Coordinates of C-alpha atoms and ligand atoms in Angstrom, one line a residue:
M586 CA 90.0 118.9 118.1
I587 CA 91.2 120.1 121.4
R588 CA 94.2 122.3 122.3
I589 CA 97.4 120.4 123.3
V590 CA 100.5 121.8 124.9
K591 CA 103.7 120.0 123.8
G592 CA 106.6 121.2 125.9
V593 CA 110.3 120.6 125.2
S594 CA 111.5 118.9 122.0
P595 CA 112.9 115.4 122.1
R596 CA 116.7 115.4 121.7
K597 CA 116.6 113.4 118.5
L598 CA 115.1 116.4 116.7
T599 CA 117.5 119.0 118.1
T600 CA 120.6 116.9 117.3
D601 CA 120.1 114.6 114.2
G602 CA 117.0 116.5 113.1
A603 CA 118.8 119.8 113.1
T604 CA 121.7 118.3 111.2
R605 CA 119.4 116.9 108.6
A606 CA 117.5 120.2 108.3
R607 CA 120.7 122.0 107.7
A608 CA 121.7 119.5 105.0
H609 CA 118.4 120.0 103.2
Q610 CA 118.9 123.7 103.2
D611 CA 122.3 123.2 101.6
E612 CA 120.8 120.8 99.0
Y613 CA 118.2 123.4 98.2
D614 CA 120.7 126.2 97.9
A615 CA 122.7 124.1 95.5
D616 CA 119.7 123.2 93.2
G617 CA 116.8 125.6 94.0
A618 CA 115.4 125.3 90.4
G619 CA 115.3 121.5 90.6
F620 CA 113.5 121.5 93.9
R621 CA 111.0 124.2 92.8
A622 CA 110.3 122.2 89.6
G623 CA 109.7 119.1 91.7
T624 CA 112.4 117.2 89.7
S625 CA 114.8 117.1 92.7
K626 CA 113.3 115.7 95.9
F627 CA 114.4 115.5 99.5
S628 CA 114.6 112.3 101.3
F629 CA 113.2 112.6 104.9
P630 CA 114.2 109.6 107.1
R631 CA 111.3 108.5 109.3
S632 CA 114.0 107.2 111.7
V633 CA 114.6 110.8 112.6
Y634 CA 111.3 112.7 112.5
A635 CA 109.3 109.7 113.6
H636 CA 111.9 108.4 116.0
K637 CA 110.5 106.3 118.9
T638 CA 111.2 109.1 121.4
V639 CA 109.2 111.6 119.2
R640 CA 106.3 109.2 118.8
D641 CA 106.3 108.3 122.4
A642 CA 106.3 111.9 123.5
L643 CA 103.5 112.8 121.2
E644 CA 101.5 109.7 122.2
R645 CA 101.8 110.7 125.8
I646 CA 101.0 114.4 125.2
Q647 CA 98.0 113.6 122.9
H648 CA 96.7 110.8 125.2
G649 CA 97.0 108.3 122.4
K650 CA 94.5 110.3 120.3
C651 CA 94.6 111.8 116.8
C652 CA 95.4 115.5 117.3
Y653 CA 92.7 116.4 114.7
C654 CA 89.6 114.2 115.0
E655 CA 90.3 112.9 118.6
A656 CA 89.8 109.3 117.5
K657 CA 91.7 106.9 119.8
P658 CA 92.8 103.9 117.7
E659 CA 92.9 100.6 119.4
K660 CA 96.4 99.1 119.6
P661 CA 97.8 96.9 118.1
Y662 CA 95.3 96.9 115.2
A663 CA 95.7 100.6 114.4
H664 CA 98.1 103.3 115.2
L665 CA 98.8 107.0 114.7
H666 CA 101.2 108.5 112.2
V667 CA 103.7 111.3 112.8
D668 CA 102.2 114.2 110.7
H669 CA 103.9 117.3 109.5
W670 CA 101.4 120.1 110.2
R671 CA 103.1 122.2 107.4
P672 CA 103.7 119.4 104.8
K673 CA 107.3 118.6 104.2
S674 CA 107.4 117.4 100.5
C675 CA 104.9 119.7 98.6
T676 CA 101.8 121.8 99.3
R677 CA 98.4 122.4 97.8
Q678 CA 96.1 125.3 98.5
D679 CA 93.0 123.2 97.9
R680 CA 92.1 119.8 96.4
A681 CA 91.7 121.2 92.9
A682 CA 95.1 123.0 93.0
E683 CA 98.3 121.7 91.5
E684 CA 101.1 120.6 93.8
S685 CA 103.6 123.3 94.7
W686 CA 107.2 122.1 95.2
P687 CA 109.0 121.9 97.5
G688 CA 107.1 121.8 100.8
Y689 CA 108.3 123.0 104.1
Y690 CA 111.4 120.8 104.0
W691 CA 113.3 122.9 106.6
L692 CA 110.6 122.1 109.2
A693 CA 110.6 118.3 108.6
Y694 CA 112.3 117.7 112.0
T695 CA 111.0 120.7 113.9
W696 CA 109.1 119.7 117.1
D697 CA 106.6 122.6 116.6
N698 CA 105.6 121.1 113.2
L699 CA 105.0 117.5 114.3
L700 CA 101.8 115.9 115.6
L701 CA 100.2 112.5 115.7
G702 CA 97.3 112.0 113.3
C703 CA 95.1 109.1 112.3
H704 CA 95.2 107.6 108.8
F705 CA 91.8 109.1 108.0
C706 CA 92.8 112.7 108.9
N707 CA 96.4 112.5 107.9
S708 CA 96.6 110.4 104.7
A709 CA 93.0 110.1 103.4
N710 CA 92.1 113.7 103.8
K711 CA 94.9 116.2 104.7
G712 CA 97.7 114.9 102.6
D713 CA 99.7 117.9 101.3
L714 CA 96.9 120.4 101.7
F715 CA 97.9 123.5 103.6
P716 CA 95.7 126.4 102.7
L717 CA 96.6 130.0 103.6
V718 CA 94.4 133.1 103.7
D719 CA 96.6 134.4 100.9
P720 CA 98.6 131.8 99.0
A721 CA 100.9 134.6 97.7
E722 CA 102.2 134.8 101.3
R723 CA 103.4 131.2 101.3
A724 CA 107.1 130.7 102.4
L725 CA 108.5 128.8 99.5
D726 CA 111.9 128.1 101.0
H727 CA 114.0 128.4 104.1
H728 CA 115.0 131.9 103.2
T729 CA 111.4 133.2 103.8
D730 CA 109.9 133.6 107.3
I731 CA 106.8 131.5 107.9
A732 CA 105.6 134.3 110.3
G733 CA 104.3 136.1 107.1
E734 CA 101.8 133.3 106.5
R735 CA 98.2 133.2 107.7
P736 CA 97.4 129.5 107.8
L737 CA 93.7 128.4 107.5
L738 CA 94.4 125.0 109.1
L739 CA 93.9 125.2 112.9
K740 CA 97.0 124.1 114.9
P741 CA 96.1 121.9 117.8
D742 CA 99.3 122.9 119.6
G743 CA 98.9 126.6 118.7
P744 CA 98.0 129.4 121.0
E745 CA 94.2 129.3 120.3
D746 CA 91.5 127.0 121.6
P747 CA 90.0 125.2 118.6
A748 CA 86.6 125.4 120.3
A749 CA 86.5 129.1 119.3
H750 CA 86.6 128.0 115.7
I751 CA 84.7 124.7 115.6
G752 CA 81.3 124.1 117.2
Y753 CA 79.0 121.1 116.9
H754 CA 75.5 120.4 115.6
E755 CA 74.8 117.1 117.2
E756 CA 77.9 115.0 116.5
V757 CA 78.9 117.0 113.4
P758 CA 81.5 119.7 113.6
V759 CA 80.5 123.1 112.2
G760 CA 82.9 125.9 111.3
L761 CA 82.4 129.1 113.3
T762 CA 85.2 131.0 111.5
P763 CA 87.0 130.8 108.1
E764 CA 89.8 128.8 109.9
G765 CA 87.2 126.4 111.4
R766 CA 85.5 125.8 108.1
A767 CA 88.8 125.3 106.3
T768 CA 90.0 122.8 108.9
I769 CA 86.8 120.8 108.8
A770 CA 87.1 120.6 105.0
V771 CA 90.8 119.8 104.9
L772 CA 90.5 117.0 107.5
G773 CA 87.1 115.7 106.5
L774 CA 86.0 116.1 110.1
D775 CA 82.3 116.3 109.0
R776 CA 82.4 113.2 106.9
T777 CA 80.0 110.3 107.7
E778 CA 83.0 107.9 108.3
H779 CA 83.2 109.4 111.8
A780 CA 80.5 106.9 113.0
P781 CA 82.2 106.3 116.4
R782 CA 81.6 109.9 117.2
L783 CA 77.8 109.4 116.6
D784 CA 77.9 106.3 118.8
L785 CA 79.5 108.3 121.6
L786 CA 76.9 111.0 121.3
N787 CA 74.1 108.4 121.6
R788 CA 75.8 107.0 124.7
L789 CA 76.0 110.5 126.2
K790 CA 72.3 111.1 125.4
R791 CA 71.3 107.8 127.1
S792 CA 73.4 108.7 130.2
R793 CA 71.9 112.2 130.4
D794 CA 68.4 110.7 130.1
V795 CA 69.2 108.5 133.1
V796 CA 70.5 111.4 135.2
H797 CA 67.2 113.3 134.5
R798 CA 64.9 110.3 135.0
Y799 CA 66.4 109.4 138.4
H800 CA 67.1 113.0 139.6
G801 CA 65.8 113.3 143.1
D802 CA 65.3 109.5 143.5
T803 CA 67.0 108.6 146.8
S804 CA 66.6 104.9 146.5
P805 CA 69.9 102.9 146.4
A806 CA 69.1 101.8 142.8
G807 CA 68.3 105.4 141.7
L808 CA 71.4 106.8 143.3
E809 CA 73.5 104.1 141.7
F810 CA 72.0 104.7 138.2
V811 CA 72.7 108.5 138.5
A812 CA 76.3 108.0 139.8
R813 CA 77.1 105.6 136.9
A814 CA 75.6 107.9 134.3
R815 CA 77.3 111.0 135.7
G816 CA 80.6 109.0 135.6
V817 CA 80.2 108.3 131.9
L818 CA 79.5 112.0 131.2
E819 CA 82.3 113.3 133.4
R820 CA 84.9 110.9 131.8
A821 CA 83.7 111.9 128.3
V822 CA 84.9 115.5 128.6
R823 CA 88.4 114.7 129.9
P824 CA 91.3 115.4 127.5
D825 CA 92.2 111.7 127.3
A826 CA 88.7 110.7 126.2
P827 CA 88.0 110.2 122.5
F828 CA 86.0 113.1 120.8
S829 CA 86.1 115.1 124.0
A830 CA 85.5 118.4 122.1
M831 CA 82.1 117.0 120.9
A832 CA 81.2 115.7 124.3
T833 CA 82.1 119.1 125.9
A834 CA 80.0 120.9 123.3
Y835 CA 77.1 118.5 123.9
L836 CA 77.1 119.0 127.7
S837 CA 77.4 122.7 127.5
R838 CA 74.3 122.7 125.3
N839 CA 72.5 120.2 127.5
P840 CA 73.6 120.9 131.1
L841 CA 72.9 118.3 133.9
P842 CA 70.8 119.1 136.9
P843 CA 73.0 120.2 139.8
Ligands
ZN79 ZN1 92.0 111.8 113.0

């Protein structure tokens, strides 16, 4: 995970989205008991929160990568989903917990709550999980301020650099703080399914070996090998590169010769 900066909300969310959010708040006020029991449910149109302008903006800001694991799915065979950081329908503190109804329905069309995630992070792992340091502080409806919550899930577009919370052992993320450990668990970031991340690490290791082996070699071939290998390593840490947080951590542990 790397930090992303989102900028201004697409208009669709501040117009139709704001209207829908107000309507959900009225629905809740008319039938709070039903929504808290999970018997009454909101309908959230994808045509609003996942409108093309929203998807396109997030895709550009996130460089086509999952905001959580930094996988870059190949189009047209795979694509990213608009994810609600605070889940919109219901929430769970952990995998063993019961669902708590409703979710953060009033944030379903809020730019600050929307991100693009891959199927693995978003659907297979995160789902409706949104752990807090103290679940008793959870904002259960739009009358409660979310500022009173201390979320354990790191926010890629939040004020903090995720690198302060998640380090790497080889290609595997390691939690450095309670938030880092919870985020890895919620998203399954340390699961073996992330094989492409290991493939990348092995490519980086081969490139670094080439740089060291030909360091000081002034023959045209030696210079060419080093330039190509350095290019691979330099591109791997750019924000548009897949798994760039892992690549950055690897190169800071294993610096190249000057
Ligand atoms: Zn992902």
